[in-house]
Amino acid sequence: MSTSIEQSSAAPDTSAPSPNPLGGHEKQAPWVPWAMFGAAAVVALGFLLLTGWNVVLFVIYTVVLGTLGTYVLSRVTEGSRKAVDRLVTCLVVSAFGIAMVPLVSLVYEVVRRGAERFDGEFFTASLQGVIGPGGGAYHALMGTLIITLLTTLISVPIGLMTAIYLVEYGSGRLKRSITFLVDVMTGIPSIVAGLFAYALFVLIFGPGVRLGIMGAVALSVLMIPVVVRSAEEVLKLVPNELREAAYALGVPKWRTILKVVIPTAIAGLATGVTLAIARVIGETAPLLITVGITNALNFNAFDGRMATLPVYAYYQLTQPGVPPENAIDRAWTAALVLIMLVMGLNVVARLISRLFAPKTSR
Amino acid sequence: MTSTTSAPPAQQPKSRPGDRIFAGIAKGAGVLILVILAGVAVFLISESVPALTASPDEISGDGGLASYIGPLVFGTLLSAVIALLVATPLAVAIALFITFYAPRRLAAGLGYVVDLLAAIPSIVYGFWGIFWLAPRLVPFYRWLEENLGFLPFFVGPVSSTGRTMLTIGLVLAVMILPIVSAISREVFSQVPTLHTEAALALGATRWEMIKMAVIPYGKSGVIGGSMLGLGRALGETMAVAIILSGSAAGITWALISSANPQTIAANIALQFPESTGLAVNTLIASGLALFVITLLVNMLARWVVNRRADFSGAN
């Protein structure tokens, strides 16, 4: 939108009679900056072929030279205001490019190193009695699924009911303070949530306790605010006419919420919950201090340590054992599986919101 | 505003038990949030009391609790501030790119790509940082030491692994980039079209339009967003625990040497699994300090963001 306006506002520059407010300079053809960057690439290539090839330096030199060249040329031909505009455009585009470097390199690195052990044994075997090659993360995968399931079972009812309270019932100071504290709660460091769960269970079971359910409690502290936030947004979108129509028919408020409001919003609620799960499934720190790690299978979240995928990856990396390569390969594969889980959940969330969106809206 | 609470009918409605129960459950869930947050504070305090009351020579290290937590607080703040200094300009530029420069059709997709950075678990950032980023930064650090070694930040000897405070700052910057840029983007997209079009109609270039219409409008939103990012960076645990080769360096400004102060969160993650007795209480006390710091930063950030929302024309 703004781009089209920008073009039309620039048009008078070329057609305006002198005295031109920009100093009577011609407007640059659109290919000039591209040509400048091409020339910069050639110069950088030539320079680096003389001093030694380095792909990072090549990109840096090209961008810096091209930006400077565009600026200087524009300053000479178009005046300083246009030149600064072009300089900022170059900087803003480079900033986006810089942000892509970690994303691309990270995904590439994890896929490359994780593919090594991405095999059947990784998903079917535990680490019990494994020294050296082989072994898998079946126990960790199960632990992650169990703890995430428990977290969801704790967080979704509390989060959803809180959102219903905020949207349908709440008013005054209590509503304001809950809204504010939910915001604050989203900022609690994950390790502090872990310490909270530990401190809570120490009062009941004594020091040194490690249980799967502790991890679920810690993760719930992180997940509840996310659920509240997203559910609140979605419930607010439900048109008030639907509620009023139900009231007019004599339907009690609680049945209106259960039978009208929630079914209308169900796609958005499911999307929010899925994204909230994606948010906590990769959490490591709280599980590290509440659930610990084990090499054996443990399906009971109320009895002893459990393995979870992120903690498994952490220990395989930091305490790899005597030939470190095997464990480090397993760590990378665990990281790859984690990324796939999180990305998969994100995709599922988008699919839900697209496929099950209420048909009447928008 | 959004009139979700419907006006009560003129005649007093029949009080149904179902309504009362449901409303009670909803209210109870809301109150539970308050209880949980209060519980976090209460349990952390109650578990750190033994460390707070212990005599100084019982705490690991030898100067008592303050000298144990002091360098950790310093390390936490230093790493988070570096992250903030790197991430904020970058995030604002990215938000400007997506809102005003990128082709309309691509903008949403590009925004989603930046948000993907937020979806990656922090432990994976740790893996990436220690294996990919840190070794690649070592030549750059050597160059910094040779050319800027006179500054206290870049004194040698340079770490040969690259697992330094500056590396952590850069990794944290990448991790908070999505949240800062998402909030900046939201604020920038709320700038009234009238303002931007008026600036362009007066003959402003795109940059002048941004400087005169967008930045003044979005400034407080960007500040609030970067403070939320600061809160994230302060509490980040696993990436720091894996990458930073922390030692009992005390308080030092050297960013590229191998002697670095540890951060609170990473220190807890590293020490907690092997700790017993008073050491656990000491770690919980340091966690309490972290909780208080992040709470203050987040409250301030929310206050700044919400204050802006009150008088923005967007709602």
XYZ file of C-alpha atoms in Angstrom:
677
model
C 0.000 0.000 0.000
C 2.608 2.478 1.084
C 4.862 1.403 -1.748
C 2.395 2.424 -4.418
C 1.940 5.761 -2.729
C 5.656 6.190 -2.531
C 5.956 5.683 -6.256
C 3.201 8.113 -7.060
C 4.650 10.705 -4.727
C 8.032 10.301 -6.382
C 6.541 10.823 -9.825
C 6.355 14.627 -9.682
C 10.119 14.722 -9.150
C 10.779 13.665 -12.701
C 8.057 15.679 -14.335
C 8.231 18.768 -12.158
C 9.582 21.867 -13.782
C 12.670 23.434 -12.241
C 13.115 24.538 -9.429
C 12.869 20.950 -8.238
C 12.655 20.606 -4.419
C 15.218 17.824 -4.521
C 17.692 19.980 -6.362
C 16.840 19.130 -9.958
C 18.347 15.629 -9.915
C 17.143 12.838 -12.163
C 15.450 9.795 -10.613
C 17.623 6.707 -10.697
C 16.535 3.771 -12.861
C 15.430 0.800 -10.743
C 18.227 -1.454 -11.983
C 21.034 0.846 -10.831
C 21.288 -0.449 -7.215
C 21.267 -4.048 -8.445
C 24.048 -3.268 -10.887
C 25.952 -1.624 -8.055
C 25.700 -4.767 -5.930
C 26.757 -6.878 -8.899
C 29.827 -4.701 -9.359
C 30.541 -4.939 -5.628
C 30.360 -8.741 -5.850
C 32.869 -8.741 -8.710
C 35.268 -6.473 -6.797
C 34.951 -8.600 -3.647
C 35.521 -11.756 -5.689
C 38.639 -10.333 -7.283
C 40.021 -9.105 -3.964
C 39.403 -12.416 -2.209
C 40.892 -14.452 -5.044
C 44.098 -12.500 -4.422
C 44.065 -12.749 -0.608
C 42.422 -16.136 -0.045
C 38.838 -17.336 -0.513
C 36.340 -17.048 2.322
C 32.624 -17.173 1.660
C 31.693 -15.175 4.769
C 34.069 -12.344 3.891
C 32.789 -12.423 0.309
C 29.219 -11.797 1.439
C 30.276 -9.132 3.938
C 32.452 -7.285 1.406
C 29.756 -7.442 -1.267
C 27.073 -6.048 1.020
C 29.286 -3.315 2.478
C 30.735 -2.258 -0.887
C 27.363 -2.395 -2.613
C 25.711 -0.339 0.115
C 28.467 2.278 0.072
C 28.472 2.399 -3.720
C 24.707 2.826 -3.897
C 24.867 5.567 -1.302
C 27.658 7.509 -2.960
C 26.185 7.213 -6.442
C 22.755 8.259 -5.221
C 24.244 11.171 -3.306
C 25.968 12.416 -6.430
C 23.056 11.944 -8.806
C 19.969 12.250 -6.598
C 20.979 14.360 -3.608
C 21.460 13.532 0.045
C 17.845 12.857 1.028
C 17.368 10.120 -1.547
C 20.811 8.784 -0.737
C 19.980 8.362 2.950
C 16.735 6.669 1.954
C 18.621 4.174 -0.183
C 21.187 3.612 2.561
C 18.431 2.769 5.047
C 16.801 0.429 2.562
C 20.087 -1.441 2.191
C 20.555 -1.610 5.973
C 17.032 -2.860 6.610
C 17.298 -5.594 3.995
C 20.708 -6.647 5.350
C 19.240 -6.847 8.857
C 16.711 -9.363 7.632
C 19.494 -11.250 5.893
C 21.507 -11.345 9.127
C 18.534 -12.807 10.979
C 18.288 -15.600 8.433
C 21.898 -16.719 9.017
C 21.278 -18.363 12.415
C 17.986 -19.908 11.319
C 19.348 -21.489 8.167
C 22.667 -22.590 9.669
C 20.952 -24.025 12.748
C 18.403 -26.061 10.826
C 21.058 -27.240 8.378
C 23.471 -28.229 11.137
C 20.858 -30.088 13.198
C 19.520 -31.977 10.195
C 23.012 -32.870 8.963
C 24.301 -34.126 12.304
C 20.994 -35.530 13.488
C 20.456 -37.657 10.387
C 23.385 -39.853 11.495
C 21.370 -41.765 14.098
C 17.872 -41.093 12.785
C 17.084 -44.797 12.561
C 14.691 -47.413 13.898
C 16.803 -48.290 16.898
C 16.741 -44.688 18.109
C 12.967 -44.826 18.439
C 12.637 -48.358 19.838
C 15.542 -48.872 22.239
C 16.355 -47.300 25.566
C 19.838 -46.638 26.900
C 19.759 -49.392 29.500
C 23.071 -51.236 29.476
C 24.264 -49.403 26.381
C 27.954 -48.562 26.249
C 29.358 -47.246 23.019
C 27.323 -47.421 19.791
C 23.619 -48.186 19.460
C 20.978 -47.395 22.012
C 18.134 -44.997 21.557
C 15.813 -42.547 23.126
C 12.593 -44.555 23.371
C 12.494 -44.022 27.138
C 13.106 -40.282 26.725
C 10.467 -39.964 24.022
C 7.931 -41.744 26.226
C 8.882 -39.586 29.203
C 8.406 -36.423 27.167
C 5.021 -37.609 25.907
C 3.802 -38.602 29.398
C 4.980 -35.404 31.071
C 3.639 -33.206 28.270
C 0.295 -35.015 28.468
C 0.120 -34.467 32.231
C 1.085 -30.816 31.768
C -1.697 -30.386 29.225
C -4.202 -32.081 31.531
C -3.292 -29.661 34.327
C -2.917 -26.496 32.260
C -5.804 -26.592 29.827
C -8.682 -26.747 32.348
C -7.129 -24.053 34.557
C -6.132 -21.872 31.630
C -9.438 -22.245 29.812
C -11.541 -21.560 32.915
C -9.419 -18.518 33.713
C -9.942 -17.209 30.193
C -13.701 -17.824 30.529
C -13.667 -15.929 33.798
C -11.769 -13.020 32.247
C -14.001 -12.794 29.187
C -17.454 -13.817 30.464
C -17.547 -13.022 34.154
C -14.630 -10.910 35.296
C -14.826 -7.269 36.109
C -13.092 -4.693 38.213
C -9.886 -5.098 40.140
C -9.734 -8.898 40.212
C -9.952 -9.073 36.417
C -7.323 -6.381 35.989
C -4.915 -7.967 38.420
C -5.355 -11.440 36.909
C -4.726 -10.046 33.418
C -1.614 -8.275 34.641
C -0.291 -11.282 36.546
C -0.869 -13.614 33.607
C 1.301 -11.220 31.585
C 3.915 -11.286 34.313
C 3.704 -15.065 34.528
C 4.617 -15.426 30.852
C 7.936 -13.847 31.786
C 8.851 -16.258 34.598
C 12.173 -17.877 33.712
C 11.710 -21.581 33.105
C 14.370 -22.488 35.650
C 12.473 -20.578 38.337
C 9.367 -22.600 37.515
C 11.466 -25.699 38.038
C 12.737 -24.438 41.390
C 9.140 -23.697 42.416
C 8.040 -27.262 41.677
C 11.072 -28.611 43.521
C 10.459 -26.404 46.555
C 6.779 -27.434 46.571
C 7.476 -31.159 46.474
C 10.349 -30.964 48.933
C 7.838 -29.828 51.548
C 5.854 -33.037 50.947
C 8.467 -35.676 50.123
C 11.683 -34.329 51.612
C 14.889 -33.217 49.897
C 16.311 -34.838 46.778
C 12.945 -35.878 45.368
C 12.663 -36.417 41.580
C 9.297 -37.297 40.017
C 7.703 -37.001 36.596
C 4.731 -35.153 38.034
C 7.070 -32.478 39.421
C 8.125 -31.747 35.871
C 4.481 -31.528 34.812
C 3.771 -29.032 37.607
C 6.798 -26.935 36.624
C 5.816 -26.946 32.958
C 2.234 -26.055 33.888
C 3.470 -22.822 35.452
C 4.911 -21.997 32.029
C 1.990 -23.292 29.979
C -1.020 -21.858 31.865
C -0.360 -18.200 30.956
C 0.099 -19.118 27.295
C -3.225 -20.979 27.287
C -5.007 -18.120 29.084
C -3.671 -15.531 26.670
C -4.627 -17.380 23.505
C -7.999 -18.593 24.814
C -8.863 -15.079 25.945
C -8.138 -13.668 22.486
C -10.253 -16.332 20.831
C -13.227 -16.056 23.220
C -13.300 -12.303 22.695
C -13.791 -12.917 18.969
C -17.057 -14.818 19.515
C -19.790 -12.398 18.412
C -21.936 -11.101 21.221
C -25.081 -11.663 19.139
C -24.667 -15.406 19.602
C -24.641 -15.040 23.376
C -27.603 -12.694 23.352
C -29.575 -15.010 21.085
C -29.004 -17.863 23.535
C -30.004 -15.713 26.524
C -33.133 -14.626 24.672
C -34.115 -18.261 24.322
C -33.811 -18.628 28.085
C -30.588 -20.643 28.045
C -28.649 -20.286 31.296
C -25.326 -18.509 31.042
C -23.204 -21.563 31.823
C -24.959 -23.605 29.143
C -24.539 -20.728 26.717
C -20.806 -20.785 27.356
C -20.542 -24.553 27.047
C -22.902 -25.023 24.098
C -22.530 -21.801 22.115
C -19.365 -19.886 22.955
C -16.886 -22.755 23.227
C -18.086 -24.677 20.134
C -17.831 -21.461 18.124
C -14.310 -20.852 19.333
C -13.144 -24.474 19.367
C -10.768 -24.178 16.396
C -9.001 -21.191 17.879
C -8.843 -22.857 21.282
C -7.311 -25.997 19.790
C -4.769 -23.892 17.899
C -3.824 -22.053 21.077
C -3.438 -25.252 23.076
C -1.308 -26.828 20.352
C 0.976 -23.810 20.255
C 1.188 -23.864 24.052
C 2.250 -27.519 23.936
C 4.860 -26.625 21.333
C 6.090 -23.935 23.694
C 6.721 -26.298 26.628
C 7.707 -29.532 24.888
C 11.232 -28.285 24.276
C 11.769 -26.934 27.796
C 14.851 -28.396 29.372
C 15.826 -26.483 32.478
C 12.769 -27.196 34.683
C 12.866 -30.894 33.812
C 16.582 -31.052 34.479
C 16.081 -30.093 38.114
C 12.725 -31.761 38.816
C 12.636 -34.989 36.805
C 16.325 -35.764 36.399
C 17.471 -38.451 33.996
C 17.517 -42.229 33.853
C 18.672 -44.768 31.318
C 15.771 -47.151 31.845
C 12.139 -47.056 30.871
C 9.813 -45.539 33.437
C 6.173 -45.044 32.531
C 5.117 -44.016 36.046
C 5.188 -40.275 36.542
C 4.610 -40.715 40.279
C 7.584 -42.940 40.978
C 11.163 -41.890 40.536
C 13.171 -40.254 37.785
C 12.103 -40.218 34.168
C 14.038 -39.476 31.019
C 12.822 -36.693 28.756
C 14.050 -35.837 25.290
C 15.606 -32.410 26.007
C 17.321 -33.566 29.201
C 18.453 -36.710 27.390
C 20.015 -34.561 24.664
C 21.695 -32.405 27.301
C 23.270 -35.304 29.169
C 24.298 -37.133 26.012
C 26.158 -33.989 24.985
C 27.714 -32.987 28.288
C 28.453 -36.453 29.724
C 29.057 -38.520 26.610
C 31.146 -41.273 28.183
C 34.346 -42.811 26.901
C 34.069 -42.780 23.110
C 32.142 -39.501 22.986
C 31.061 -39.718 19.332
C 28.224 -42.207 19.871
C 26.559 -40.210 22.608
C 27.029 -36.913 20.775
C 25.403 -38.407 17.673
C 22.464 -39.475 19.832
C 22.297 -35.949 21.279
C 22.041 -34.403 17.817
C 19.353 -36.844 16.768
C 17.422 -36.011 19.935
C 17.747 -32.309 19.043
C 16.496 -33.064 15.534
C 13.491 -34.976 16.908
C 12.754 -32.076 19.255
C 12.799 -29.536 16.431
C 10.585 -31.831 14.346
C 8.126 -32.150 17.243
C 7.956 -28.386 17.763
C 7.701 -27.550 14.071
C 5.161 -30.342 13.579
C 3.004 -28.937 16.377
C 3.240 -25.481 14.804
C 2.114 -26.853 11.454
C -0.740 -28.783 13.096
C -1.835 -25.595 14.860
C -1.968 -23.702 11.581
C -3.852 -26.542 9.913
C -6.415 -26.634 12.721
C -7.035 -22.929 12.504
C -7.381 -23.140 8.740
C -9.513 -26.286 8.449
C -11.839 -25.879 11.399
C -12.335 -22.144 11.387
C -16.002 -21.222 11.800
C -17.496 -20.968 8.345
C -19.514 -17.848 8.936
C -16.695 -15.531 9.927
C -14.599 -13.398 7.582
C -15.008 -2.055 25.461
C -15.822 -5.305 23.742
C -18.990 -5.497 25.857
C -18.579 -9.189 26.566
C -20.509 -8.889 29.776
C -24.027 -8.631 28.496
C -26.321 -6.177 30.159
C -28.502 -7.858 32.767
C -32.143 -8.122 31.814
C -34.479 -5.674 33.476
C -36.088 -8.236 35.683
C -33.841 -10.125 38.092
C -32.982 -13.484 36.475
C -33.683 -16.741 38.249
C -30.609 -17.817 40.173
C -29.744 -21.258 38.848
C -27.364 -23.560 40.754
C -25.599 -24.493 37.501
C -24.759 -20.865 36.854
C -23.430 -20.329 40.335
C -21.263 -23.456 40.223
C -19.844 -22.669 36.786
C -19.133 -19.061 37.673
C -17.493 -20.252 40.884
C -15.226 -22.684 39.020
C -14.214 -19.987 36.540
C -13.477 -17.525 39.287
C -11.600 -20.200 41.213
C -9.356 -20.855 38.209
C -8.610 -17.150 37.972
C -7.802 -16.924 41.648
C -5.622 -20.027 41.312
C -3.374 -18.025 38.966
C -2.836 -15.505 41.747
C -2.213 -18.343 44.201
C 0.345 -19.987 41.900
C 2.267 -16.773 41.422
C 2.201 -16.079 45.137
C 3.182 -19.733 45.691
C 6.248 -19.348 43.481
C 7.404 -16.458 45.637
C 6.509 -18.113 48.970
C 8.089 -21.489 48.232
C 11.253 -19.922 46.824
C 11.585 -17.744 49.908
C 10.872 -20.588 52.322
C 13.454 -22.833 50.649
C 16.105 -20.142 50.523
C 15.754 -19.150 54.185
C 18.403 -21.684 55.308
C 20.885 -20.118 52.893
C 19.924 -16.598 53.915
C 20.466 -17.325 57.583
C 23.560 -19.522 57.239
C 26.892 -18.176 58.392
C 29.109 -16.921 55.519
C 31.669 -19.722 55.714
C 29.052 -22.419 55.089
C 28.194 -21.087 51.653
C 30.286 -22.480 48.782
C 33.010 -20.025 47.909
C 34.156 -18.159 50.933
C 32.544 -14.761 51.176
C 28.992 -15.668 52.083
C 25.816 -15.450 50.059
C 26.289 -11.947 48.657
C 29.698 -12.682 47.183
C 28.358 -15.963 45.773
C 25.367 -14.415 44.064
C 27.015 -11.082 43.156
C 29.135 -12.284 40.221
C 26.221 -14.416 39.007
C 23.933 -11.393 38.950
C 26.653 -9.481 37.127
C 27.077 -12.232 34.541
C 23.320 -12.460 34.045
C 22.939 -8.736 33.527
C 26.002 -8.447 31.304
C 24.946 -11.228 28.938
C 21.376 -9.917 28.762
C 22.475 -6.350 28.099
C 24.802 -7.457 25.275
C 21.905 -9.425 23.812
C 19.662 -6.397 24.079
C 22.187 -4.055 22.444
C 22.621 -6.440 19.523
C 19.018 -7.531 19.136
C 17.093 -4.264 19.433
C 18.446 -2.420 16.354
C 18.321 -5.629 14.343
C 14.769 -6.404 15.431
C 13.547 -2.882 14.698
C 15.156 -3.012 11.258
C 13.526 -6.382 10.583
C 10.163 -5.074 11.714
C 10.552 -2.052 9.430
C 11.555 -4.321 6.566
C 8.523 -6.547 6.999
C 6.062 -3.710 7.585
C 7.229 -1.111 5.061
C 9.764 -2.558 2.626
C 8.919 -6.171 1.833
C 6.416 -6.828 -0.953
C 2.901 -7.014 0.537
C 2.380 -10.580 -0.571
C 5.577 -11.827 1.045
C 5.297 -9.872 4.290
C 3.209 -12.368 6.274
C 5.409 -15.259 5.212
C 8.594 -13.404 6.136
C 7.133 -12.571 9.525
C 6.384 -16.253 10.058
C 9.975 -17.151 9.162
C 11.317 -14.761 11.816
C 8.864 -16.207 14.331
C 10.284 -19.657 13.619
C 13.377 -18.546 15.526
C 11.186 -18.466 18.634
C 9.967 -22.018 18.085
C 13.421 -23.568 18.348
C 14.046 -25.026 21.835
C 16.770 -23.302 23.796
C 18.808 -26.474 24.177
C 19.094 -26.680 20.385
C 20.459 -23.129 20.398
C 23.028 -24.435 22.847
C 24.067 -27.197 20.437
C 24.255 -24.740 17.552
C 26.172 -22.202 19.610
C 28.832 -24.553 20.867
C 29.400 -26.513 17.643
C 28.669 -24.009 14.886
C 28.881 -20.446 16.119
C 31.611 -20.459 18.776
C 34.428 -21.940 16.628
C 33.573 -19.553 13.785
C 33.827 -16.551 16.087
C 37.368 -17.294 17.292
C 39.147 -15.632 14.302
C 36.893 -12.622 14.745
C 37.788 -12.481 18.444
C 41.514 -12.670 17.566
C 41.014 -9.713 15.249
C 39.166 -7.817 17.993
C 41.979 -8.443 20.452
C 44.664 -7.319 17.999
C 42.895 -4.167 16.926
C 40.735 -3.175 19.881
C 42.640 -4.885 22.685
C 43.118 -1.578 24.470
C 39.433 -1.580 25.412
C 38.629 -3.413 28.657
C 36.048 -5.548 26.798
C 38.512 -7.081 24.387
C 41.575 -7.783 26.511
C 43.207 -11.127 25.883
C 44.036 -13.881 26.061
C 41.345 -14.873 23.592
C 39.454 -18.051 24.392
C 40.496 -20.784 21.973
C 37.045 -22.376 22.027
C 35.007 -19.201 21.517
C 32.751 -20.120 24.453
C 32.794 -16.583 25.809
C 30.497 -13.940 27.191
C 30.236 -12.224 23.810
C 29.210 -15.495 22.131
C 26.484 -15.908 24.736
C 25.347 -12.348 24.137
C 25.038 -13.052 20.406
C 23.159 -16.335 20.916
C 20.778 -14.676 23.370
C 20.312 -11.864 20.857
C 19.183 -14.382 18.254
C 16.831 -15.954 20.792
C 15.116 -12.693 21.773
C 15.051 -11.335 18.218
C 11.637 -12.843 17.402
C 9.818 -11.393 20.425
C 11.277 -7.900 20.033
C 10.601 -7.846 16.305
C 7.085 -9.276 16.730
C 6.114 -6.509 19.164
C 7.793 -3.830 17.033
C 5.948 -5.135 14.000
C 2.657 -5.007 15.822
C 3.273 -1.420 16.901
C 4.449 -0.314 13.459
C 1.417 -1.827 11.780
C -0.783 0.225 14.113
C 0.678 3.532 12.965
C -2.302 5.388 11.488
C -2.221 5.253 7.701
C -3.153 8.920 7.688
C 0.170 9.800 9.322
C 2.307 7.791 6.921
C 0.397 8.890 3.838
C 0.476 12.520 4.927
C 4.254 12.336 5.305
C 4.647 10.767 1.873
C 2.256 13.269 0.314
C 4.426 16.086 1.635
C 7.278 14.646 -0.363
C 9.077 12.715 2.354
C 11.194 9.795 1.272
C 10.344 6.441 2.793
C 13.037 6.821 5.443
C 11.856 10.340 6.317
C 8.326 9.006 6.629
C 9.579 6.314 9.034
C 11.668 8.803 10.982
C 8.898 11.367 11.343
C 5.693 9.300 11.506
C 6.528 5.727 12.494
C 9.353 5.993 15.038
C 7.733 8.664 17.255
C 4.507 6.675 17.283
C 6.116 3.298 17.934
C 8.935 4.297 20.248
C 7.423 3.274 23.562
C 6.148 0.024 22.071
C 9.639 -0.822 20.883
C 11.066 0.030 24.302
C 8.513 -2.201 26.005
C 9.162 -4.997 23.534
C 12.899 -4.880 24.013
C 12.421 -4.974 27.779
C 10.339 -8.122 27.392
C 13.240 -9.445 25.368
C 15.558 -8.456 28.204
C 13.391 -10.483 30.585
C 13.744 -13.499 28.299
C 17.485 -13.095 28.035
C 17.875 -12.810 31.806
C 16.129 -16.117 32.426
C 17.592 -18.090 29.540
C 19.167 -21.231 30.901
C 20.178 -24.121 28.718
C 21.887 -22.264 25.882
C 24.078 -20.469 28.423
C 24.702 -23.629 30.451
C 25.951 -25.463 27.375
C 27.905 -22.735 25.616
C 29.490 -20.534 28.263
C 32.672 -21.871 29.785
C 32.014 -20.169 33.063
C 34.525 -20.038 35.827
C 34.845 -18.281 39.118
C 36.114 -15.236 37.287
C 34.295 -12.838 39.532
C 33.256 -9.549 38.041
C 35.130 -8.933 34.813
C 34.374 -6.870 31.729
C 36.462 -9.072 29.457
C 34.048 -10.443 26.881
C 36.265 -12.658 24.755
C 38.563 -14.386 27.238
C 38.021 -17.850 28.672
C 37.388 -16.523 32.186
C 33.737 -15.538 32.311
C 31.257 -15.027 35.114
C 28.405 -17.557 34.973
C 24.757 -16.531 34.828
C 22.280 -17.332 37.607
C 20.052 -19.596 35.524
C 22.900 -21.530 33.936
C 24.624 -21.915 37.286
C 21.475 -23.466 38.768
C 21.117 -25.865 35.846
C 24.763 -26.911 36.103
C 25.010 -27.240 39.889
C 21.535 -28.360 40.937
C 21.566 -32.015 39.840
C 24.688 -32.746 41.921
C 23.871 -30.546 44.914
C 22.581 -31.542 48.337
C 21.828 -29.820 51.606
C 22.687 -26.171 51.962
C 24.014 -25.929 48.398
C 20.475 -26.536 47.148
C 19.171 -23.745 49.361
C 21.890 -21.436 48.087
C 20.920 -22.175 44.500
C 17.253 -21.559 45.295
C 18.234 -18.244 46.883
C 20.003 -17.285 43.651
C 16.873 -18.370 41.771
C 14.876 -16.054 44.016
C 17.170 -13.192 43.009
C 16.604 -14.054 39.351
C 12.840 -14.219 39.917
C 12.815 -10.764 41.499
C 14.953 -9.253 38.724
C 12.859 -10.691 35.890
C 9.642 -9.792 37.703
C 10.699 -6.153 37.949
C 11.843 -6.018 34.335
C 8.660 -7.664 33.075
C 6.346 -5.501 35.154
C 8.100 -2.385 33.893
C 7.897 -3.638 30.314
C 4.199 -4.493 30.580
C 3.546 -1.123 32.129
C 5.300 0.646 29.255
C 3.480 -1.445 26.628
C 0.067 -1.096 28.267
C 0.474 2.632 28.832
C 1.056 2.995 25.127
C -2.031 0.929 24.305
C -4.182 3.308 26.329
C -3.709 6.269 24.038
C -2.917 4.653 20.734
C -5.436 5.309 18.004
C -5.449 1.664 17.027
C -8.145 0.530 19.391
